[in-house]
Amino acid sequence: MSPLHTPSKEHPILVLGSLGQIGTDLVETLRNRYGAEAVISSDKKPLRPEYGRYIQLDALDAAGLEAVIEREGVEQFYHLVALLSATAEKFPDRGWDLNMRSLFIALELAKNGKLKRLFWPSSIAAFGPNSPKTDCPQYTVMDPSTVYGISKLSGELWCDYYHRQYGVDVRSVRYPGLISWKAEPGGGTTDYAVEIFHEALKTNHYTCFLGPDTRLPMMYMDDAIDSTIRIMEAPSEQVRIRTSYNLSAIAFTPAELAAEIARQRPGFAIDYRPDFRQQIADGWPSSISDEAARRDWGHKPRFGMAEMVTDMLEHLRPRYRSGI
Ligand code: SER
């Protein structure tokens, strides 16, 4: 296969699910890096002028996706469509269908030479209750107990299979909970760590759907985007793992996050009303070891919890200025 072109107007990157939490930040960063026209944003919603170069696409419309890729000269594809852990528990068949079928469509396009490089995210949800709780290693017991986790672990194995059998250049990371201010997450178990900031600025109070001591691996979006682009730009031989790389940055509990917010915003208070998401969180590791990602292609997160809290409050404050 001919080598990859630098992303450009003629060979744009396609980001599917671009209006979601990751896509919103990723598209902006990729456009700053390669130019506005070098990135096609695409999602289910109808076009709006502020989306820039945008095509409305359904992740399950294989023919539509193929037509866009051929017509626009797309070589690199970021597949960011999924039902997350909490939503997929409510709609198991929809979660499985969307998460798996959309991945197969992308893998088949790559296998048939329509794409040169594919990014597909996995998650800490691919681990399960019998995986090690702390510093969970790259290779270990994986027994996910959620629909989302099962789809991620299965997807990882399929990525590896397509790489070995058909030479598909697919790259993946297991994201921890992602914290960001540009777009809100939807339907995840780690969403509390974003909601808490909005509520802190609105009412100085948050009722958390996880208990105070539920420690989970987390990462600020800036670091997640940096590593996502890093793995996609790494020479192929450096990407040795083709299932998915553990990715880690910080780990904290709701109580610890609340204490840091209260330090920076006196008077903030939290209480706890755990719901069904507690059980999901309890099945995940509380921290992750990511030596392989650091060694193979230079994963290097910068944000600690305090810097992340400062940055979140600073960026969200203008949105709620009329509040207290
Ligand atoms: N943030 C995701 C979720 O909570 C985990 O990958 O579902």
mmCIF file of C-alpha atoms and ligand atoms in Angstrom:
data_model
loop_
_atom_site.group_PDB
_atom_site.id
_atom_site.type_symbol
_atom_site.label_atom_id
_atom_site.label_comp_id
_atom_site.label_asym_id
_atom_site.label_seq_id
_atom_site.Cartn_x
_atom_site.Cartn_y
_atom_site.Cartn_z
ATOM 1 C CA MET A 1 0.000 0.000 0.000
ATOM 2 C CA SER A 2 1.267 3.503 -0.805
ATOM 3 C CA PRO A 3 2.462 5.500 2.217
ATOM 4 C CA LEU A 4 0.195 7.770 4.148
ATOM 5 C CA HIS A 5 -0.078 11.392 2.984
ATOM 6 C CA THR A 6 0.186 14.195 5.497
ATOM 7 C CA PRO A 7 -3.455 15.113 6.183
ATOM 8 C CA SER A 8 -4.601 17.842 3.789
ATOM 9 C CA LYS A 9 -7.679 19.101 1.956
ATOM 10 C CA GLU A 10 -7.156 16.324 -0.619
ATOM 11 C CA HIS A 11 -6.428 13.601 1.957
ATOM 12 C CA PRO A 12 -8.420 14.621 4.998
ATOM 13 C CA ILE A 13 -8.780 12.803 8.273
ATOM 14 C CA LEU A 14 -12.324 11.642 8.982
ATOM 15 C CA VAL A 15 -13.556 11.817 12.583
ATOM 16 C CA LEU A 16 -16.807 9.945 13.139
ATOM 17 C CA GLY A 17 -18.712 10.819 16.315
ATOM 18 C CA SER A 18 -17.073 14.218 16.125
ATOM 19 C CA LEU A 19 -19.694 16.061 18.185
ATOM 20 C CA GLY A 20 -19.180 13.880 21.248
ATOM 21 C CA GLN A 21 -16.946 14.504 24.235
ATOM 22 C CA ILE A 22 -13.703 13.258 22.659
ATOM 23 C CA GLY A 23 -14.520 14.265 19.079
ATOM 24 C CA THR A 24 -15.137 17.910 19.944
ATOM 25 C CA ASP A 25 -11.645 18.345 21.373
ATOM 26 C CA LEU A 26 -9.961 16.038 18.892
ATOM 27 C CA VAL A 27 -11.298 17.786 15.777
ATOM 28 C CA GLU A 28 -10.207 21.159 17.094
ATOM 29 C CA THR A 29 -6.690 19.943 17.873
ATOM 30 C CA LEU A 30 -6.314 18.119 14.556
ATOM 31 C CA ARG A 31 -7.487 21.207 12.676
ATOM 32 C CA ASN A 32 -4.994 23.402 14.507
ATOM 33 C CA ARG A 33 -2.310 20.923 13.591
ATOM 34 C CA TYR A 34 -3.097 20.194 9.928
ATOM 35 C CA GLY A 35 -5.438 22.991 8.846
ATOM 36 C CA ALA A 36 -9.201 23.402 8.995
ATOM 37 C CA GLU A 37 -9.850 21.656 5.675
ATOM 38 C CA ALA A 38 -7.646 18.670 6.527
ATOM 39 C CA VAL A 39 -10.243 17.264 8.923
ATOM 40 C CA ILE A 40 -13.785 16.177 8.130
ATOM 41 C CA SER A 41 -15.997 16.195 11.164
ATOM 42 C CA SER A 42 -18.975 13.821 10.970
ATOM 43 C CA ASP A 43 -21.822 12.845 13.220
ATOM 44 C CA LYS A 44 -25.545 12.054 13.146
ATOM 45 C CA LYS A 45 -26.733 15.657 13.446
ATOM 46 C CA PRO A 46 -27.549 17.825 10.429
ATOM 47 C CA LEU A 47 -24.884 20.265 9.317
ATOM 48 C CA ARG A 48 -24.453 23.570 11.142
ATOM 49 C CA PRO A 49 -22.096 26.285 9.921
ATOM 50 C CA GLU A 50 -19.972 26.207 13.082
ATOM 51 C CA TYR A 51 -19.048 22.549 12.430
ATOM 52 C CA GLY A 52 -16.693 23.572 9.611
ATOM 53 C CA ARG A 53 -15.976 20.855 7.062
ATOM 54 C CA TYR A 54 -18.699 18.427 8.124
ATOM 55 C CA ILE A 55 -20.645 15.502 6.696
ATOM 56 C CA GLN A 56 -23.720 14.011 8.335
ATOM 57 C CA LEU A 57 -23.126 10.279 8.690
ATOM 58 C CA ASP A 58 -24.610 7.288 10.462
ATOM 59 C CA ALA A 59 -21.925 4.949 11.835
ATOM 60 C CA LEU A 60 -23.986 1.931 10.722
ATOM 61 C CA ASP A 61 -24.372 3.134 7.133
ATOM 62 C CA ALA A 62 -21.497 1.197 5.567
ATOM 63 C CA ALA A 63 -22.241 2.271 2.012
ATOM 64 C CA GLY A 64 -22.572 5.938 2.971
ATOM 65 C CA LEU A 65 -19.306 5.828 4.869
ATOM 66 C CA GLU A 66 -17.484 4.130 2.021
ATOM 67 C CA ALA A 67 -18.801 6.688 -0.472
ATOM 68 C CA VAL A 68 -17.560 9.575 1.673
ATOM 69 C CA ILE A 69 -14.143 7.981 2.168
ATOM 70 C CA GLU A 70 -13.708 7.390 -1.576
ATOM 71 C CA ARG A 71 -15.069 10.734 -2.688
ATOM 72 C CA GLU A 72 -13.092 12.812 -0.193
ATOM 73 C CA GLY A 73 -9.806 10.869 -0.374
ATOM 74 C CA VAL A 74 -9.829 9.939 3.339
ATOM 75 C CA GLU A 75 -6.877 7.866 4.540
ATOM 76 C CA GLN A 76 -7.095 8.152 8.322
ATOM 77 C CA PHE A 77 -10.223 7.463 10.275
ATOM 78 C CA TYR A 78 -11.017 8.069 13.955
ATOM 79 C CA HIS A 79 -14.007 5.988 14.954
ATOM 80 C CA LEU A 80 -15.469 7.543 18.113
ATOM 81 C CA VAL A 81 -19.008 6.194 18.090
ATOM 82 C CA ALA A 82 -20.270 4.079 20.993
ATOM 83 C CA LEU A 83 -22.950 3.683 23.591
ATOM 84 C CA LEU A 84 -21.068 4.131 26.876
ATOM 85 C CA SER A 85 -21.261 1.942 29.946
ATOM 86 C CA ALA A 86 -24.362 3.268 31.728
ATOM 87 C CA THR A 87 -26.505 3.662 28.598
ATOM 88 C CA ALA A 88 -25.501 0.278 27.213
ATOM 89 C CA GLU A 89 -26.631 -1.372 30.460
ATOM 90 C CA LYS A 90 -30.084 0.086 29.833
ATOM 91 C CA PHE A 91 -30.162 -0.972 26.190
ATOM 92 C CA PRO A 92 -27.906 -4.042 25.915
ATOM 93 C CA ASP A 93 -28.886 -5.035 22.382
ATOM 94 C CA ARG A 94 -28.508 -1.498 21.049
ATOM 95 C CA GLY A 95 -25.160 -1.134 22.808
ATOM 96 C CA TRP A 96 -23.806 -4.370 21.412
ATOM 97 C CA ASP A 97 -25.173 -3.717 17.942
ATOM 98 C CA LEU A 98 -23.868 -0.153 17.594
ATOM 99 C CA ASN A 99 -20.502 -0.754 19.237
ATOM 100 C CA MET A 100 -19.663 -3.936 17.325
ATOM 101 C CA ARG A 101 -21.293 -3.383 13.960
ATOM 102 C CA SER A 102 -19.787 0.090 13.538
ATOM 103 C CA LEU A 103 -16.349 -1.320 14.357
ATOM 104 C CA PHE A 104 -16.709 -4.118 11.803
ATOM 105 C CA ILE A 105 -17.713 -1.604 9.137
ATOM 106 C CA ALA A 106 -14.514 0.346 9.793
ATOM 107 C CA LEU A 107 -12.319 -2.772 9.953
ATOM 108 C CA GLU A 108 -13.763 -4.080 6.687
ATOM 109 C CA LEU A 109 -13.165 -0.733 4.949
ATOM 110 C CA ALA A 110 -9.541 -0.859 6.090
ATOM 111 C CA LYS A 111 -9.190 -4.502 5.079
ATOM 112 C CA ASN A 112 -10.477 -3.644 1.600
ATOM 113 C CA GLY A 113 -7.877 -0.916 1.212
ATOM 114 C CA LYS A 114 -10.310 2.004 1.583
ATOM 115 C CA LEU A 115 -8.556 3.293 4.728
ATOM 116 C CA LYS A 116 -4.896 3.343 5.585
ATOM 117 C CA ARG A 117 -5.055 3.940 9.321
ATOM 118 C CA LEU A 118 -7.806 3.498 11.864
ATOM 119 C CA PHE A 119 -8.204 4.672 15.456
ATOM 120 C CA TRP A 120 -10.745 2.955 17.658
ATOM 121 C CA PRO A 121 -10.930 3.548 21.402
ATOM 122 C CA SER A 122 -11.216 0.908 24.057
ATOM 123 C CA SER A 123 -11.706 1.598 27.747
ATOM 124 C CA ILE A 124 -10.905 0.617 31.318
ATOM 125 C CA ALA A 125 -14.317 -1.056 31.080
ATOM 126 C CA ALA A 126 -12.606 -3.917 29.218
ATOM 127 C CA PHE A 127 -11.351 -5.027 32.639
ATOM 128 C CA GLY A 128 -13.601 -6.703 35.156
ATOM 129 C CA PRO A 129 -14.114 -7.699 38.785
ATOM 130 C CA ASN A 130 -11.261 -10.226 38.729
ATOM 131 C CA SER A 131 -8.737 -7.925 37.105
ATOM 132 C CA PRO A 132 -6.168 -6.499 39.537
ATOM 133 C CA LYS A 133 -7.636 -3.440 41.273
ATOM 134 C CA THR A 134 -4.479 -1.352 41.536
ATOM 135 C CA ASP A 135 -1.896 -0.691 38.818
ATOM 136 C CA CYS A 136 -3.823 -3.014 36.578
ATOM 137 C CA PRO A 137 -1.282 -4.314 34.036
ATOM 138 C CA GLN A 138 -1.525 -4.452 30.249
ATOM 139 C CA TYR A 139 -1.869 -8.237 30.213
ATOM 140 C CA THR A 140 -4.008 -9.749 32.923
ATOM 141 C CA VAL A 141 -7.385 -11.336 33.665
ATOM 142 C CA MET A 142 -10.090 -9.502 31.717
ATOM 143 C CA ASP A 143 -13.654 -10.434 32.611
ATOM 144 C CA PRO A 144 -15.795 -7.366 31.867
ATOM 145 C CA SER A 145 -19.266 -7.535 33.348
ATOM 146 C CA THR A 146 -20.964 -4.750 31.389
ATOM 147 C CA VAL A 147 -22.282 -4.769 27.833
ATOM 148 C CA TYR A 148 -19.987 -1.862 27.046
ATOM 149 C CA GLY A 149 -16.966 -3.663 28.521
ATOM 150 C CA ILE A 150 -17.773 -6.874 26.669
ATOM 151 C CA SER A 151 -18.036 -4.924 23.409
ATOM 152 C CA LYS A 152 -14.718 -3.180 24.069
ATOM 153 C CA LEU A 153 -12.820 -6.375 24.920
ATOM 154 C CA SER A 154 -14.310 -8.184 21.923
ATOM 155 C CA GLY A 155 -13.517 -5.189 19.723
ATOM 156 C CA GLU A 156 -9.912 -5.156 20.886
ATOM 157 C CA LEU A 157 -9.509 -8.801 19.918
ATOM 158 C CA TRP A 158 -11.041 -8.145 16.504
ATOM 159 C CA CYS A 159 -8.684 -5.212 15.941
ATOM 160 C CA ASP A 160 -5.748 -7.472 16.698
ATOM 161 C CA TYR A 161 -7.158 -10.162 14.410
ATOM 162 C CA TYR A 162 -7.597 -7.764 11.486
ATOM 163 C CA HIS A 163 -4.079 -6.496 12.024
ATOM 164 C CA ARG A 164 -2.525 -9.958 12.045
ATOM 165 C CA GLN A 165 -4.633 -11.534 9.318
ATOM 166 C CA TYR A 166 -5.130 -8.626 6.930
ATOM 167 C CA GLY A 167 -2.449 -6.108 7.892
ATOM 168 C CA VAL A 168 -4.997 -3.502 8.969
ATOM 169 C CA ASP A 169 -3.203 -0.586 10.649
ATOM 170 C CA VAL A 170 -5.555 -0.175 13.572
ATOM 171 C CA ARG A 171 -4.489 1.582 16.749
ATOM 172 C CA SER A 172 -6.252 1.750 20.079
ATOM 173 C CA VAL A 173 -5.995 2.941 23.664
ATOM 174 C CA ARG A 174 -7.976 2.003 26.760
ATOM 175 C CA TYR A 175 -9.170 5.412 27.892
ATOM 176 C CA PRO A 176 -9.809 5.997 31.571
ATOM 177 C CA GLY A 177 -12.584 8.397 32.572
ATOM 178 C CA LEU A 178 -12.105 11.571 30.552
ATOM 179 C CA ILE A 179 -12.615 15.033 32.011
ATOM 180 C CA SER A 180 -13.230 17.989 29.737
ATOM 181 C CA TRP A 181 -15.119 21.264 29.479
ATOM 182 C CA LYS A 182 -15.811 21.790 25.763
ATOM 183 C CA ALA A 183 -18.412 19.052 25.364
ATOM 184 C CA GLU A 184 -20.124 16.990 28.000
ATOM 185 C CA PRO A 185 -19.900 13.209 28.164
ATOM 186 C CA GLY A 186 -23.056 11.167 27.827
ATOM 187 C CA GLY A 187 -23.999 7.871 29.374
ATOM 188 C CA GLY A 188 -20.771 6.939 31.127
ATOM 189 C CA THR A 189 -20.006 5.866 34.686
ATOM 190 C CA THR A 190 -17.138 8.330 35.006
ATOM 191 C CA ASP A 191 -19.361 11.261 33.961
ATOM 192 C CA TYR A 192 -19.682 12.376 37.588
ATOM 193 C CA ALA A 193 -16.164 13.808 37.344
ATOM 194 C CA VAL A 194 -17.411 16.281 34.716
ATOM 195 C CA GLU A 195 -20.907 16.948 36.117
ATOM 196 C CA ILE A 196 -19.390 17.897 39.466
ATOM 197 C CA PHE A 197 -17.743 20.982 37.927
ATOM 198 C CA HIS A 198 -20.919 22.227 36.292
ATOM 199 C CA GLU A 199 -22.874 21.792 39.523
ATOM 200 C CA ALA A 200 -20.103 23.367 41.591
ATOM 201 C CA LEU A 201 -20.311 26.485 39.446
ATOM 202 C CA LYS A 202 -24.105 26.511 39.298
ATOM 203 C CA THR A 203 -25.040 25.761 42.922
ATOM 204 C CA ASN A 204 -21.804 24.984 44.800
ATOM 205 C CA HIS A 205 -23.272 21.581 45.565
ATOM 206 C CA TYR A 206 -23.229 18.170 43.889
ATOM 207 C CA THR A 207 -25.034 14.914 44.579
ATOM 208 C CA CYS A 208 -22.749 12.159 43.339
ATOM 209 C CA PHE A 209 -24.079 8.924 41.851
ATOM 210 C CA LEU A 210 -20.979 7.046 43.051
ATOM 211 C CA GLY A 211 -19.943 6.592 46.683
ATOM 212 C CA PRO A 212 -17.196 8.757 48.226
ATOM 213 C CA ASP A 213 -14.439 6.134 48.088
ATOM 214 C CA THR A 214 -14.873 4.862 44.534
ATOM 215 C CA ARG A 215 -11.409 5.293 43.094
ATOM 216 C CA LEU A 216 -11.227 5.242 39.301
ATOM 217 C CA PRO A 217 -8.544 5.972 36.701
ATOM 218 C CA MET A 218 -9.079 9.382 35.087
ATOM 219 C CA MET A 219 -7.414 11.694 32.602
ATOM 220 C CA TYR A 220 -7.727 15.293 31.515
ATOM 221 C CA MET A 221 -8.828 15.653 27.901
ATOM 222 C CA ASP A 222 -5.700 17.565 26.864
ATOM 223 C CA ASP A 223 -3.610 14.541 27.806
ATOM 224 C CA ALA A 224 -6.015 12.123 26.146
ATOM 225 C CA ILE A 225 -5.929 14.050 22.866
ATOM 226 C CA ASP A 226 -2.174 14.356 22.990
ATOM 227 C CA SER A 227 -1.789 10.591 23.356
ATOM 228 C CA THR A 228 -4.437 9.825 20.757
ATOM 229 C CA ILE A 229 -2.589 11.857 18.144
ATOM 230 C CA ARG A 230 0.736 10.470 19.348
ATOM 231 C CA ILE A 231 -0.270 6.860 18.777
ATOM 232 C CA MET A 232 -1.764 7.741 15.381
ATOM 233 C CA GLU A 233 1.423 9.504 14.279
ATOM 234 C CA ALA A 234 3.823 6.856 15.604
ATOM 235 C CA PRO A 235 5.676 4.745 13.048
ATOM 236 C CA SER A 236 3.870 1.471 12.594
ATOM 237 C CA GLU A 237 6.619 -0.662 14.134
ATOM 238 C CA GLN A 238 6.382 1.292 17.388
ATOM 239 C CA VAL A 239 2.755 0.310 17.811
ATOM 240 C CA ARG A 240 3.477 -3.207 19.036
ATOM 241 C CA ILE A 241 0.187 -3.833 20.748
ATOM 242 C CA ARG A 242 -2.757 -4.064 18.372
ATOM 243 C CA THR A 243 -5.437 -4.956 20.844
ATOM 244 C CA SER A 244 -5.344 -1.747 22.881
ATOM 245 C CA TYR A 245 -2.872 0.095 25.109
ATOM 246 C CA ASN A 246 -3.511 0.798 28.791
ATOM 247 C CA LEU A 247 -3.513 4.559 29.283
ATOM 248 C CA SER A 248 -3.259 6.218 32.635
ATOM 249 C CA ALA A 249 -2.778 9.632 34.185
ATOM 250 C CA ILE A 250 -4.476 10.219 37.535
ATOM 251 C CA ALA A 251 -6.731 8.243 39.855
ATOM 252 C CA PHE A 252 -8.995 9.682 42.521
ATOM 253 C CA THR A 253 -12.205 9.170 44.457
ATOM 254 C CA PRO A 254 -15.245 11.473 44.404
ATOM 255 C CA ALA A 255 -14.331 12.565 47.947
ATOM 256 C CA GLU A 256 -10.807 13.507 46.876
ATOM 257 C CA LEU A 257 -12.033 15.392 43.828
ATOM 258 C CA ALA A 258 -14.628 17.213 45.921
ATOM 259 C CA ALA A 259 -11.961 18.191 48.471
ATOM 260 C CA GLU A 260 -9.789 19.703 45.727
ATOM 261 C CA ILE A 261 -12.742 21.597 44.260
ATOM 262 C CA ALA A 262 -13.642 22.879 47.731
ATOM 263 C CA ARG A 263 -10.038 24.007 48.224
ATOM 264 C CA GLN A 264 -10.238 26.055 45.055
ATOM 265 C CA ARG A 265 -13.852 27.073 45.550
ATOM 266 C CA PRO A 266 -14.629 27.444 49.256
ATOM 267 C CA GLY A 267 -18.104 26.464 50.309
ATOM 268 C CA PHE A 268 -18.478 23.671 47.753
ATOM 269 C CA ALA A 269 -20.240 20.659 49.262
ATOM 270 C CA ILE A 270 -20.967 17.148 48.040
ATOM 271 C CA ASP A 271 -23.308 14.406 49.112
ATOM 272 C CA TYR A 272 -23.717 10.878 47.807
ATOM 273 C CA ARG A 273 -26.581 8.886 46.409
ATOM 274 C CA PRO A 274 -25.059 5.868 44.644
ATOM 275 C CA ASP A 275 -27.215 4.316 41.912
ATOM 276 C CA PHE A 276 -26.791 1.410 39.467
ATOM 277 C CA ARG A 277 -23.563 2.935 38.205
ATOM 278 C CA GLN A 278 -21.870 2.094 41.505
ATOM 279 C CA GLN A 279 -21.875 -1.567 40.566
ATOM 280 C CA ILE A 280 -20.330 -0.786 37.180
ATOM 281 C CA ALA A 281 -17.575 1.263 38.799
ATOM 282 C CA ASP A 282 -16.928 -1.450 41.391
ATOM 283 C CA GLY A 283 -16.098 -3.863 38.566
ATOM 284 C CA TRP A 284 -13.321 -1.651 37.192
ATOM 285 C CA PRO A 285 -9.726 -1.201 38.319
ATOM 286 C CA SER A 286 -8.973 1.810 40.500
ATOM 287 C CA SER A 287 -5.649 2.492 38.813
ATOM 288 C CA ILE A 288 -3.894 1.384 35.659
ATOM 289 C CA SER A 289 -0.291 0.699 34.704
ATOM 290 C CA ASP A 290 0.600 2.107 31.306
ATOM 291 C CA GLU A 291 4.297 1.307 30.907
ATOM 292 C CA ALA A 292 3.831 -0.052 27.395
ATOM 293 C CA ALA A 293 2.243 3.153 26.051
ATOM 294 C CA ARG A 294 4.988 5.259 27.644
ATOM 295 C CA ARG A 295 7.727 3.023 26.289
ATOM 296 C CA ASP A 296 6.390 2.274 22.788
ATOM 297 C CA TRP A 297 5.165 5.665 21.598
ATOM 298 C CA GLY A 298 5.750 8.199 24.343
ATOM 299 C CA HIS A 299 2.484 8.575 26.266
ATOM 300 C CA LYS A 300 3.243 11.338 28.764
ATOM 301 C CA PRO A 301 0.335 12.917 30.633
ATOM 302 C CA ARG A 302 0.932 16.370 32.116
ATOM 303 C CA PHE A 303 -2.092 17.161 34.228
ATOM 304 C CA GLY A 304 -2.326 16.203 37.888
ATOM 305 C CA MET A 305 -5.629 16.473 39.743
ATOM 306 C CA ALA A 306 -5.048 20.004 41.089
ATOM 307 C CA GLU A 307 -4.047 21.434 37.679
ATOM 308 C CA MET A 308 -6.992 19.709 36.071
ATOM 309 C CA VAL A 309 -9.419 21.199 38.622
ATOM 310 C CA THR A 310 -7.954 24.686 38.130
ATOM 311 C CA ASP A 311 -8.207 24.432 34.364
ATOM 312 C CA MET A 312 -11.771 23.072 34.431
ATOM 313 C CA LEU A 313 -13.013 25.820 36.766
ATOM 314 C CA GLU A 314 -11.271 28.514 34.761
ATOM 315 C CA HIS A 315 -12.785 27.409 31.470
ATOM 316 C CA LEU A 316 -16.283 26.745 32.776
ATOM 317 C CA ARG A 317 -16.594 29.807 35.013
ATOM 318 C CA PRO A 318 -17.636 32.226 32.219
ATOM 319 C CA ARG A 319 -20.501 29.903 31.307
ATOM 320 C CA TYR A 320 -22.041 30.262 34.771
ATOM 321 C CA ARG A 321 -20.980 33.791 35.594
ATOM 322 C CA SER A 322 -24.489 34.880 36.599
ATOM 323 C CA GLY A 323 -24.604 32.100 39.192
ATOM 324 C CA ILE A 324 -23.083 32.283 42.666
HETATM 325 N N1 SER B 1 -15.969 6.794 30.499
HETATM 326 C C1 SER B 1 -16.479 5.525 30.096
HETATM 327 C C2 SER B 1 -17.714 5.185 30.820
HETATM 328 O O1 SER B 1 -17.833 5.616 31.939
HETATM 329 C C3 SER B 1 -15.462 4.459 30.341
HETATM 330 O O2 SER B 1 -14.714 4.303 29.207
HETATM 331 O O3 SER B 1 -18.517 4.477 30.326
#
